[in-house]
Amino acid sequence: MPIVPDAGGHQDDDRKPLDDDRDHRDDRGASRLSGPLFRDEQPQEPMPTSLPGPDSSQQPPKPQKKSAGRNLRAAIGVGVGLGAVILFSLFVYKPLFVGVIVIAVVVGLWELTSRLSERKDIRVPLVPLALGGTAMVVAGYVRGAEGAWVAMALTALAVLVWRMTETPENYLRDVTAGVFAAFYVPFLATFVAMMLAADDGPERVLTFLLLTVVSDTGAYAVGWRFGKNKLAPRISPGKTREGLLGAVLFAMVAGALCMELIITDGAWWQGLLLGIAVAASATLGDLGESMIKRDLGIKDMGTLLPGHGGIMDRLDSLLPTAPIVWLLYVIFVGSG
């Protein structure tokens, strides 16, 4: 390429400084560009790399402690508080415990509908669900299964009509989710109220709660300590087959003791069967809610209960277990 001289200059005069500058660059061992389009910066020194000490390479890595995955102190505190409220309302005045069920149902519905709206833009009407859920629990306590089914049907109808006041887009999706919410939370919870209606209702509800809690505790403790083989890795990676075995064993022992010592006319062998059923249904319920939360992309349904999540995170194993326990009570010792 021809060299264009500066105004009033000569080619030989311009070549010399360029050659000198090229030699200077070669001496430095790095090329630099100057001018308005380039930043004229000094090359950065390489970051020093720290070498491991003579002893560090010989030390084996320390094994990490297995974490329980939750705030255990807060979880225990909340659990004790909830237990006190449940026991007081259960044995002091049965209608008071019906009120506790209603509160749990309404809060659970609020958590579920809020997450559906936030994560999937599914508009589920909370008002008819809350009113219908309250009616289901009360009707189940007063009128039994017939009352619960009638209240469930009216709640589903109310959800369909209430949603008509909004735009028709996604109507089928929203009402389907609303009917599912009505069945999943208040209708299943109604079976607890139906247990309570028996003459020995408080004892039946207490046994149901104890077996479910013991099953969850057995799964958690055994799985945390001995768990190696995943039970359902795609749904709940933390659950193990060893944990399920622990849930079954713990629930069977607790069931035999409760049916022998707490339930009128109960037998220990009935408690063994009851424990197996509770462990299976509680695990399936937990997996079912885990599937819902994975679909929604959330870890917990709420934050109301420190160390536990939300109300729905505590009801996940109780709700599907309630109708099974109610049915086995009717088969083993009658409706009361």
mmCIF file with all atom_site columns, C-alpha atoms in Angstrom, residues 124-323:
data_model
loop_
_atom_site.group_PDB
_atom_site.id
_atom_site.type_symbol
_atom_site.label_atom_id
_atom_site.label_alt_id
_atom_site.label_comp_id
_atom_site.label_asym_id
_atom_site.label_entity_id
_atom_site.label_seq_id
_atom_site.pdbx_PDB_ins_code
_atom_site.Cartn_x
_atom_site.Cartn_y
_atom_site.Cartn_z
_atom_site.occupancy
_atom_site.B_iso_or_equiv
_atom_site.pdbx_formal_charge
_atom_site.auth_seq_id
_atom_site.auth_comp_id
_atom_site.auth_asym_id
_atom_site.auth_atom_id
_atom_site.pdbx_PDB_model_num
ATOM 1   C CA . VAL A 1 124 ? -60.565 -19.127 40.369 1.00 0.00 ? 124 VAL A CA 1
ATOM 2   C CA . PRO A 1 125 ? -63.306 -17.278 42.309 1.00 0.00 ? 125 PRO A CA 1
ATOM 3   C CA . LEU A 1 126 ? -62.431 -17.434 45.999 1.00 0.00 ? 126 LEU A CA 1
ATOM 4   C CA . VAL A 1 127 ? -65.725 -16.123 47.432 1.00 0.00 ? 127 VAL A CA 1
ATOM 5   C CA . PRO A 1 128 ? -68.017 -18.959 46.283 1.00 0.00 ? 128 PRO A CA 1
ATOM 6   C CA . LEU A 1 129 ? -65.317 -21.479 47.141 1.00 0.00 ? 129 LEU A CA 1
ATOM 7   C CA . ALA A 1 130 ? -64.914 -20.124 50.675 1.00 0.00 ? 130 ALA A CA 1
ATOM 8   C CA . LEU A 1 131 ? -68.672 -19.982 51.278 1.00 0.00 ? 131 LEU A CA 1
ATOM 9   C CA . GLY A 1 132 ? -69.237 -23.384 49.705 1.00 0.00 ? 132 GLY A CA 1
ATOM 10  C CA . GLY A 1 133 ? -66.314 -24.897 51.599 1.00 0.00 ? 133 GLY A CA 1
ATOM 11  C CA . THR A 1 134 ? -67.743 -23.653 54.889 1.00 0.00 ? 134 THR A CA 1
ATOM 12  C CA . ALA A 1 135 ? -71.125 -25.108 53.958 1.00 0.00 ? 135 ALA A CA 1
ATOM 13  C CA . MET A 1 136 ? -69.544 -28.472 53.109 1.00 0.00 ? 136 MET A CA 1
ATOM 14  C CA . VAL A 1 137 ? -67.781 -28.798 56.466 1.00 0.00 ? 137 VAL A CA 1
ATOM 15  C CA . VAL A 1 138 ? -70.847 -27.764 58.478 1.00 0.00 ? 138 VAL A CA 1
ATOM 16  C CA . ALA A 1 139 ? -73.206 -29.933 56.415 1.00 0.00 ? 139 ALA A CA 1
ATOM 17  C CA . GLY A 1 140 ? -70.889 -32.910 56.758 1.00 0.00 ? 140 GLY A CA 1
ATOM 18  C CA . TYR A 1 141 ? -70.804 -32.490 60.528 1.00 0.00 ? 141 TYR A CA 1
ATOM 19  C CA . VAL A 1 142 ? -74.572 -32.028 60.857 1.00 0.00 ? 142 VAL A CA 1
ATOM 20  C CA . ARG A 1 143 ? -76.019 -34.156 58.051 1.00 0.00 ? 143 ARG A CA 1
ATOM 21  C CA . GLY A 1 144 ? -73.224 -36.578 57.192 1.00 0.00 ? 144 GLY A CA 1
ATOM 22  C CA . ALA A 1 145 ? -72.180 -37.661 53.716 1.00 0.00 ? 145 ALA A CA 1
ATOM 23  C CA . GLU A 1 146 ? -75.469 -36.667 52.068 1.00 0.00 ? 146 GLU A CA 1
ATOM 24  C CA . GLY A 1 147 ? -75.145 -33.104 53.308 1.00 0.00 ? 147 GLY A CA 1
ATOM 25  C CA . ALA A 1 148 ? -71.531 -32.927 52.156 1.00 0.00 ? 148 ALA A CA 1
ATOM 26  C CA . TRP A 1 149 ? -72.396 -34.090 48.625 1.00 0.00 ? 149 TRP A CA 1
ATOM 27  C CA . VAL A 1 150 ? -75.248 -31.613 48.275 1.00 0.00 ? 150 VAL A CA 1
ATOM 28  C CA . ALA A 1 151 ? -73.012 -28.760 49.453 1.00 0.00 ? 151 ALA A CA 1
ATOM 29  C CA . MET A 1 152 ? -70.307 -29.862 47.017 1.00 0.00 ? 152 MET A CA 1
ATOM 30  C CA . ALA A 1 153 ? -72.734 -29.821 44.090 1.00 0.00 ? 153 ALA A CA 1
ATOM 31  C CA . LEU A 1 154 ? -74.032 -26.363 45.018 1.00 0.00 ? 154 LEU A CA 1
ATOM 32  C CA . THR A 1 155 ? -70.472 -25.065 45.378 1.00 0.00 ? 155 THR A CA 1
ATOM 33  C CA . ALA A 1 156 ? -69.559 -26.299 41.905 1.00 0.00 ? 156 ALA A CA 1
ATOM 34  C CA . LEU A 1 157 ? -72.665 -24.610 40.500 1.00 0.00 ? 157 LEU A CA 1
ATOM 35  C CA . ALA A 1 158 ? -71.788 -21.376 42.302 1.00 0.00 ? 158 ALA A CA 1
ATOM 36  C CA . VAL A 1 159 ? -68.281 -21.423 40.805 1.00 0.00 ? 159 VAL A CA 1
ATOM 37  C CA . LEU A 1 160 ? -69.725 -21.805 37.292 1.00 0.00 ? 160 LEU A CA 1
ATOM 38  C CA . VAL A 1 161 ? -72.200 -18.950 37.763 1.00 0.00 ? 161 VAL A CA 1
ATOM 39  C CA . TRP A 1 162 ? -69.745 -16.618 39.528 1.00 0.00 ? 162 TRP A CA 1
ATOM 40  C CA . ARG A 1 163 ? -67.210 -16.949 36.739 1.00 0.00 ? 163 ARG A CA 1
ATOM 41  C CA . MET A 1 164 ? -69.870 -15.893 34.208 1.00 0.00 ? 164 MET A CA 1
ATOM 42  C CA . THR A 1 165 ? -69.585 -12.310 35.441 1.00 0.00 ? 165 THR A CA 1
ATOM 43  C CA . GLU A 1 166 ? -66.154 -12.027 33.796 1.00 0.00 ? 166 GLU A CA 1
ATOM 44  C CA . THR A 1 167 ? -64.902 -12.346 30.230 1.00 0.00 ? 167 THR A CA 1
ATOM 45  C CA . PRO A 1 168 ? -65.521 -15.677 28.475 1.00 0.00 ? 168 PRO A CA 1
ATOM 46  C CA . GLU A 1 169 ? -61.848 -16.231 27.662 1.00 0.00 ? 169 GLU A CA 1
ATOM 47  C CA . ASN A 1 170 ? -60.500 -19.303 29.488 1.00 0.00 ? 170 ASN A CA 1
ATOM 48  C CA . TYR A 1 171 ? -63.879 -19.898 31.145 1.00 0.00 ? 171 TYR A CA 1
ATOM 49  C CA . LEU A 1 172 ? -63.624 -23.684 30.924 1.00 0.00 ? 172 LEU A CA 1
ATOM 50  C CA . ARG A 1 173 ? -60.075 -23.668 32.305 1.00 0.00 ? 173 ARG A CA 1
ATOM 51  C CA . ASP A 1 174 ? -60.997 -21.451 35.256 1.00 0.00 ? 174 ASP A CA 1
ATOM 52  C CA . VAL A 1 175 ? -64.172 -23.290 36.301 1.00 0.00 ? 175 VAL A CA 1
ATOM 53  C CA . THR A 1 176 ? -62.411 -26.652 36.002 1.00 0.00 ? 176 THR A CA 1
ATOM 54  C CA . ALA A 1 177 ? -59.717 -25.405 38.358 1.00 0.00 ? 177 ALA A CA 1
ATOM 55  C CA . GLY A 1 178 ? -62.422 -24.038 40.662 1.00 0.00 ? 178 GLY A CA 1
ATOM 56  C CA . VAL A 1 179 ? -64.280 -27.358 40.873 1.00 0.00 ? 179 VAL A CA 1
ATOM 57  C CA . PHE A 1 180 ? -60.973 -29.132 41.467 1.00 0.00 ? 180 PHE A CA 1
ATOM 58  C CA . ALA A 1 181 ? -60.169 -26.718 44.318 1.00 0.00 ? 181 ALA A CA 1
ATOM 59  C CA . ALA A 1 182 ? -63.615 -27.308 45.847 1.00 0.00 ? 182 ALA A CA 1
ATOM 60  C CA . PHE A 1 183 ? -63.114 -31.057 45.807 1.00 0.00 ? 183 PHE A CA 1
ATOM 61  C CA . TYR A 1 184 ? -59.452 -31.067 46.821 1.00 0.00 ? 184 TYR A CA 1
ATOM 62  C CA . VAL A 1 185 ? -59.635 -28.827 49.889 1.00 0.00 ? 185 VAL A CA 1
ATOM 63  C CA . PRO A 1 186 ? -63.078 -28.478 51.543 1.00 0.00 ? 186 PRO A CA 1
ATOM 64  C CA . PHE A 1 187 ? -64.723 -31.686 50.359 1.00 0.00 ? 187 PHE A CA 1
ATOM 65  C CA . LEU A 1 188 ? -61.888 -33.931 51.534 1.00 0.00 ? 188 LEU A CA 1
ATOM 66  C CA . ALA A 1 189 ? -61.664 -31.952 54.787 1.00 0.00 ? 189 ALA A CA 1
ATOM 67  C CA . THR A 1 190 ? -65.367 -32.628 55.353 1.00 0.00 ? 190 THR A CA 1
ATOM 68  C CA . PHE A 1 191 ? -64.551 -36.251 56.204 1.00 0.00 ? 191 PHE A CA 1
ATOM 69  C CA . VAL A 1 192 ? -62.735 -35.005 59.305 1.00 0.00 ? 192 VAL A CA 1
ATOM 70  C CA . ALA A 1 193 ? -65.944 -33.275 60.396 1.00 0.00 ? 193 ALA A CA 1
ATOM 71  C CA . MET A 1 194 ? -67.841 -36.500 59.705 1.00 0.00 ? 194 MET A CA 1
ATOM 72  C CA . MET A 1 195 ? -65.423 -38.410 61.960 1.00 0.00 ? 195 MET A CA 1
ATOM 73  C CA . LEU A 1 196 ? -66.008 -35.821 64.660 1.00 0.00 ? 196 LEU A CA 1
ATOM 74  C CA . ALA A 1 197 ? -69.779 -36.314 64.521 1.00 0.00 ? 197 ALA A CA 1
ATOM 75  C CA . ALA A 1 198 ? -69.518 -39.826 66.026 1.00 0.00 ? 198 ALA A CA 1
ATOM 76  C CA . ASP A 1 199 ? -69.984 -40.372 69.758 1.00 0.00 ? 199 ASP A CA 1
ATOM 77  C CA . ASP A 1 200 ? -66.259 -40.972 70.140 1.00 0.00 ? 200 ASP A CA 1
ATOM 78  C CA . GLY A 1 201 ? -65.505 -38.372 67.475 1.00 0.00 ? 201 GLY A CA 1
ATOM 79  C CA . PRO A 1 202 ? -62.653 -36.598 69.280 1.00 0.00 ? 202 PRO A CA 1
ATOM 80  C CA . GLU A 1 203 ? -60.854 -39.914 69.760 1.00 0.00 ? 203 GLU A CA 1
ATOM 81  C CA . ARG A 1 204 ? -61.312 -40.817 66.089 1.00 0.00 ? 204 ARG A CA 1
ATOM 82  C CA . VAL A 1 205 ? -60.000 -37.465 64.898 1.00 0.00 ? 205 VAL A CA 1
ATOM 83  C CA . LEU A 1 206 ? -57.084 -37.644 67.330 1.00 0.00 ? 206 LEU A CA 1
ATOM 84  C CA . THR A 1 207 ? -56.130 -41.106 66.052 1.00 0.00 ? 207 THR A CA 1
ATOM 85  C CA . PHE A 1 208 ? -56.370 -39.907 62.450 1.00 0.00 ? 208 PHE A CA 1
ATOM 86  C CA . LEU A 1 209 ? -54.114 -36.924 63.167 1.00 0.00 ? 209 LEU A CA 1
ATOM 87  C CA . LEU A 1 210 ? -51.630 -38.965 65.201 1.00 0.00 ? 210 LEU A CA 1
ATOM 88  C CA . LEU A 1 211 ? -51.251 -41.646 62.542 1.00 0.00 ? 211 LEU A CA 1
ATOM 89  C CA . THR A 1 212 ? -50.731 -39.098 59.770 1.00 0.00 ? 212 THR A CA 1
ATOM 90  C CA . VAL A 1 213 ? -48.186 -37.125 61.775 1.00 0.00 ? 213 VAL A CA 1
ATOM 91  C CA . VAL A 1 214 ? -46.373 -40.295 62.869 1.00 0.00 ? 214 VAL A CA 1
ATOM 92  C CA . SER A 1 215 ? -46.293 -41.517 59.266 1.00 0.00 ? 215 SER A CA 1
ATOM 93  C CA . ASP A 1 216 ? -44.810 -38.225 58.057 1.00 0.00 ? 216 ASP A CA 1
ATOM 94  C CA . THR A 1 217 ? -42.336 -38.227 60.932 1.00 0.00 ? 217 THR A CA 1
ATOM 95  C CA . GLY A 1 218 ? -41.243 -41.794 60.211 1.00 0.00 ? 218 GLY A CA 1
ATOM 96  C CA . ALA A 1 219 ? -40.752 -41.031 56.530 1.00 0.00 ? 219 ALA A CA 1
ATOM 97  C CA . TYR A 1 220 ? -38.801 -37.881 57.330 1.00 0.00 ? 220 TYR A CA 1
ATOM 98  C CA . ALA A 1 221 ? -36.579 -39.398 60.013 1.00 0.00 ? 221 ALA A CA 1
ATOM 99  C CA . VAL A 1 222 ? -35.795 -42.700 58.298 1.00 0.00 ? 222 VAL A CA 1
ATOM 100 C CA . GLY A 1 223 ? -35.401 -41.083 54.894 1.00 0.00 ? 223 GLY A CA 1
ATOM 101 C CA . TRP A 1 224 ? -33.083 -38.398 56.260 1.00 0.00 ? 224 TRP A CA 1
ATOM 102 C CA . ARG A 1 225 ? -30.910 -40.925 58.068 1.00 0.00 ? 225 ARG A CA 1
ATOM 103 C CA . PHE A 1 226 ? -30.944 -43.957 55.773 1.00 0.00 ? 226 PHE A CA 1
ATOM 104 C CA . GLY A 1 227 ? -32.506 -42.796 52.508 1.00 0.00 ? 227 GLY A CA 1
ATOM 105 C CA . LYS A 1 228 ? -30.562 -43.767 49.375 1.00 0.00 ? 228 LYS A CA 1
ATOM 106 C CA . ASN A 1 229 ? -33.037 -45.035 46.765 1.00 0.00 ? 229 ASN A CA 1
ATOM 107 C CA . LYS A 1 230 ? -35.314 -42.375 45.308 1.00 0.00 ? 230 LYS A CA 1
ATOM 108 C CA . LEU A 1 231 ? -39.033 -43.062 45.434 1.00 0.00 ? 231 LEU A CA 1
ATOM 109 C CA . ALA A 1 232 ? -40.258 -40.600 42.777 1.00 0.00 ? 232 ALA A CA 1
ATOM 110 C CA . PRO A 1 233 ? -37.295 -38.484 41.650 1.00 0.00 ? 233 PRO A CA 1
ATOM 111 C CA . ARG A 1 234 ? -39.227 -36.585 38.997 1.00 0.00 ? 234 ARG A CA 1
ATOM 112 C CA . ILE A 1 235 ? -41.921 -35.501 41.434 1.00 0.00 ? 235 ILE A CA 1
ATOM 113 C CA . SER A 1 236 ? -40.208 -35.229 44.815 1.00 0.00 ? 236 SER A CA 1
ATOM 114 C CA . PRO A 1 237 ? -36.442 -35.879 44.751 1.00 0.00 ? 237 PRO A CA 1
ATOM 115 C CA . GLY A 1 238 ? -36.246 -35.853 48.542 1.00 0.00 ? 238 GLY A CA 1
ATOM 116 C CA . LYS A 1 239 ? -38.518 -38.852 49.017 1.00 0.00 ? 239 LYS A CA 1
ATOM 117 C CA . THR A 1 240 ? -36.911 -42.277 49.282 1.00 0.00 ? 240 THR A CA 1
ATOM 118 C CA . ARG A 1 241 ? -38.070 -45.876 49.437 1.00 0.00 ? 241 ARG A CA 1
ATOM 119 C CA . GLU A 1 242 ? -36.439 -46.194 52.829 1.00 0.00 ? 242 GLU A CA 1
ATOM 120 C CA . GLY A 1 243 ? -38.510 -43.237 53.991 1.00 0.00 ? 243 GLY A CA 1
ATOM 121 C CA . LEU A 1 244 ? -41.692 -44.906 52.765 1.00 0.00 ? 244 LEU A CA 1
ATOM 122 C CA . LEU A 1 245 ? -40.778 -48.056 54.670 1.00 0.00 ? 245 LEU A CA 1
ATOM 123 C CA . GLY A 1 246 ? -40.214 -45.949 57.778 1.00 0.00 ? 246 GLY A CA 1
ATOM 124 C CA . ALA A 1 247 ? -43.622 -44.324 57.305 1.00 0.00 ? 247 ALA A CA 1
ATOM 125 C CA . VAL A 1 248 ? -45.333 -47.714 57.067 1.00 0.00 ? 248 VAL A CA 1
ATOM 126 C CA . LEU A 1 249 ? -43.591 -49.169 60.125 1.00 0.00 ? 249 LEU A CA 1
ATOM 127 C CA . PHE A 1 250 ? -44.149 -46.092 62.285 1.00 0.00 ? 250 PHE A CA 1
ATOM 128 C CA . ALA A 1 251 ? -47.815 -45.847 61.256 1.00 0.00 ? 251 ALA A CA 1
ATOM 129 C CA . MET A 1 252 ? -48.471 -49.543 61.864 1.00 0.00 ? 252 MET A CA 1
ATOM 130 C CA . VAL A 1 253 ? -47.098 -49.386 65.399 1.00 0.00 ? 253 VAL A CA 1
ATOM 131 C CA . ALA A 1 254 ? -49.004 -46.193 66.152 1.00 0.00 ? 254 ALA A CA 1
ATOM 132 C CA . GLY A 1 255 ? -52.164 -47.607 64.586 1.00 0.00 ? 255 GLY A CA 1
ATOM 133 C CA . ALA A 1 256 ? -52.064 -50.782 66.676 1.00 0.00 ? 256 ALA A CA 1
ATOM 134 C CA . LEU A 1 257 ? -51.599 -48.760 69.869 1.00 0.00 ? 257 LEU A CA 1
ATOM 135 C CA . CYS A 1 258 ? -54.300 -46.224 69.036 1.00 0.00 ? 258 CYS A CA 1
ATOM 136 C CA . MET A 1 259 ? -56.935 -48.759 67.982 1.00 0.00 ? 259 MET A CA 1
ATOM 137 C CA . GLU A 1 260 ? -56.256 -50.819 71.102 1.00 0.00 ? 260 GLU A CA 1
ATOM 138 C CA . LEU A 1 261 ? -56.064 -47.964 73.620 1.00 0.00 ? 261 LEU A CA 1
ATOM 139 C CA . ILE A 1 262 ? -58.048 -45.032 72.220 1.00 0.00 ? 262 ILE A CA 1
ATOM 140 C CA . ILE A 1 263 ? -60.796 -46.214 69.858 1.00 0.00 ? 263 ILE A CA 1
ATOM 141 C CA . THR A 1 264 ? -63.805 -47.881 71.444 1.00 0.00 ? 264 THR A CA 1
ATOM 142 C CA . ASP A 1 265 ? -64.209 -51.509 70.303 1.00 0.00 ? 265 ASP A CA 1
ATOM 143 C CA . GLY A 1 266 ? -61.023 -51.253 68.243 1.00 0.00 ? 266 GLY A CA 1
ATOM 144 C CA . ALA A 1 267 ? -58.500 -54.078 67.846 1.00 0.00 ? 267 ALA A CA 1
ATOM 145 C CA . TRP A 1 268 ? -54.758 -53.977 67.377 1.00 0.00 ? 268 TRP A CA 1
ATOM 146 C CA . TRP A 1 269 ? -54.824 -55.832 64.047 1.00 0.00 ? 269 TRP A CA 1
ATOM 147 C CA . GLN A 1 270 ? -57.228 -53.221 62.709 1.00 0.00 ? 270 GLN A CA 1
ATOM 148 C CA . GLY A 1 271 ? -54.641 -50.639 63.671 1.00 0.00 ? 271 GLY A CA 1
ATOM 149 C CA . LEU A 1 272 ? -52.012 -52.413 61.593 1.00 0.00 ? 272 LEU A CA 1
ATOM 150 C CA . LEU A 1 273 ? -54.206 -52.216 58.502 1.00 0.00 ? 273 LEU A CA 1
ATOM 151 C CA . LEU A 1 274 ? -55.128 -48.643 59.322 1.00 0.00 ? 274 LEU A CA 1
ATOM 152 C CA . GLY A 1 275 ? -51.456 -47.726 59.620 1.00 0.00 ? 275 GLY A CA 1
ATOM 153 C CA . ILE A 1 276 ? -50.623 -49.205 56.216 1.00 0.00 ? 276 ILE A CA 1
ATOM 154 C CA . ALA A 1 277 ? -53.522 -47.325 54.622 1.00 0.00 ? 277 ALA A CA 1
ATOM 155 C CA . VAL A 1 278 ? -52.535 -44.046 56.278 1.00 0.00 ? 278 VAL A CA 1
ATOM 156 C CA . ALA A 1 279 ? -48.884 -44.342 55.230 1.00 0.00 ? 279 ALA A CA 1
ATOM 157 C CA . ALA A 1 280 ? -49.859 -45.074 51.630 1.00 0.00 ? 280 ALA A CA 1
ATOM 158 C CA . SER A 1 281 ? -52.467 -42.315 51.326 1.00 0.00 ? 281 SER A CA 1
ATOM 159 C CA . ALA A 1 282 ? -50.327 -39.736 53.134 1.00 0.00 ? 282 ALA A CA 1
ATOM 160 C CA . THR A 1 283 ? -47.404 -40.442 50.809 1.00 0.00 ? 283 THR A CA 1
ATOM 161 C CA . LEU A 1 284 ? -49.612 -40.234 47.722 1.00 0.00 ? 284 LEU A CA 1
ATOM 162 C CA . GLY A 1 285 ? -51.114 -36.995 48.980 1.00 0.00 ? 285 GLY A CA 1
ATOM 163 C CA . ASP A 1 286 ? -47.687 -35.524 49.539 1.00 0.00 ? 286 ASP A CA 1
ATOM 164 C CA . LEU A 1 287 ? -46.585 -36.578 46.060 1.00 0.00 ? 287 LEU A CA 1
ATOM 165 C CA . GLY A 1 288 ? -49.773 -35.181 44.554 1.00 0.00 ? 288 GLY A CA 1
ATOM 166 C CA . GLU A 1 289 ? -49.217 -31.744 46.029 1.00 0.00 ? 289 GLU A CA 1
ATOM 167 C CA . SER A 1 290 ? -45.550 -31.911 45.051 1.00 0.00 ? 290 SER A CA 1
ATOM 168 C CA . MET A 1 291 ? -46.706 -32.458 41.474 1.00 0.00 ? 291 MET A CA 1
ATOM 169 C CA . ILE A 1 292 ? -48.981 -29.410 41.719 1.00 0.00 ? 292 ILE A CA 1
ATOM 170 C CA . LYS A 1 293 ? -46.180 -27.271 43.127 1.00 0.00 ? 293 LYS A CA 1
ATOM 171 C CA . ARG A 1 294 ? -43.772 -28.437 40.425 1.00 0.00 ? 294 ARG A CA 1
ATOM 172 C CA . ASP A 1 295 ? -46.308 -27.537 37.779 1.00 0.00 ? 295 ASP A CA 1
ATOM 173 C CA . LEU A 1 296 ? -46.673 -24.092 39.371 1.00 0.00 ? 296 LEU A CA 1
ATOM 174 C CA . GLY A 1 297 ? -42.907 -23.715 39.787 1.00 0.00 ? 297 GLY A CA 1
ATOM 175 C CA . ILE A 1 298 ? -43.010 -23.085 43.545 1.00 0.00 ? 298 ILE A CA 1
ATOM 176 C CA . LYS A 1 299 ? -41.481 -24.709 46.612 1.00 0.00 ? 299 LYS A CA 1
ATOM 177 C CA . ASP A 1 300 ? -44.241 -23.996 49.145 1.00 0.00 ? 300 ASP A CA 1
ATOM 178 C CA . MET A 1 301 ? -47.878 -23.009 48.837 1.00 0.00 ? 301 MET A CA 1
ATOM 179 C CA . GLY A 1 302 ? -47.410 -20.219 51.369 1.00 0.00 ? 302 GLY A CA 1
ATOM 180 C CA . THR A 1 303 ? -45.318 -18.759 54.164 1.00 0.00 ? 303 THR A CA 1
ATOM 181 C CA . LEU A 1 304 ? -47.872 -18.559 56.955 1.00 0.00 ? 304 LEU A CA 1
ATOM 182 C CA . LEU A 1 305 ? -46.260 -21.286 59.084 1.00 0.00 ? 305 LEU A CA 1
ATOM 183 C CA . PRO A 1 306 ? -42.506 -20.794 59.654 1.00 0.00 ? 306 PRO A CA 1
ATOM 184 C CA . GLY A 1 307 ? -40.605 -24.020 59.102 1.00 0.00 ? 307 GLY A CA 1
ATOM 185 C CA . HIS A 1 308 ? -43.600 -25.621 57.393 1.00 0.00 ? 308 HIS A CA 1
ATOM 186 C CA . GLY A 1 309 ? -44.596 -23.316 54.538 1.00 0.00 ? 309 GLY A CA 1
ATOM 187 C CA . GLY A 1 310 ? -48.303 -22.669 54.217 1.00 0.00 ? 310 GLY A CA 1
ATOM 188 C CA . ILE A 1 311 ? -51.476 -24.314 55.472 1.00 0.00 ? 311 ILE A CA 1
ATOM 189 C CA . MET A 1 312 ? -51.709 -26.376 52.290 1.00 0.00 ? 312 MET A CA 1
ATOM 190 C CA . ASP A 1 313 ? -48.195 -27.666 52.897 1.00 0.00 ? 313 ASP A CA 1
ATOM 191 C CA . ARG A 1 314 ? -49.513 -29.201 56.143 1.00 0.00 ? 314 ARG A CA 1
ATOM 192 C CA . LEU A 1 315 ? -52.797 -30.427 54.697 1.00 0.00 ? 315 LEU A CA 1
ATOM 193 C CA . ASP A 1 316 ? -51.233 -32.243 51.743 1.00 0.00 ? 316 ASP A CA 1
ATOM 194 C CA . SER A 1 317 ? -51.057 -35.606 53.513 1.00 0.00 ? 317 SER A CA 1
ATOM 195 C CA . LEU A 1 318 ? -54.116 -35.081 55.735 1.00 0.00 ? 318 LEU A CA 1
ATOM 196 C CA . LEU A 1 319 ? -56.670 -34.328 53.022 1.00 0.00 ? 319 LEU A CA 1
ATOM 197 C CA . PRO A 1 320 ? -56.461 -37.556 50.973 1.00 0.00 ? 320 PRO A CA 1
ATOM 198 C CA . THR A 1 321 ? -56.067 -39.619 54.136 1.00 0.00 ? 321 THR A CA 1
ATOM 199 C CA . ALA A 1 322 ? -59.289 -38.358 55.756 1.00 0.00 ? 322 ALA A CA 1
ATOM 200 C CA . PRO A 1 323 ? -61.826 -40.239 53.566 1.00 0.00 ? 323 PRO A CA 1
#
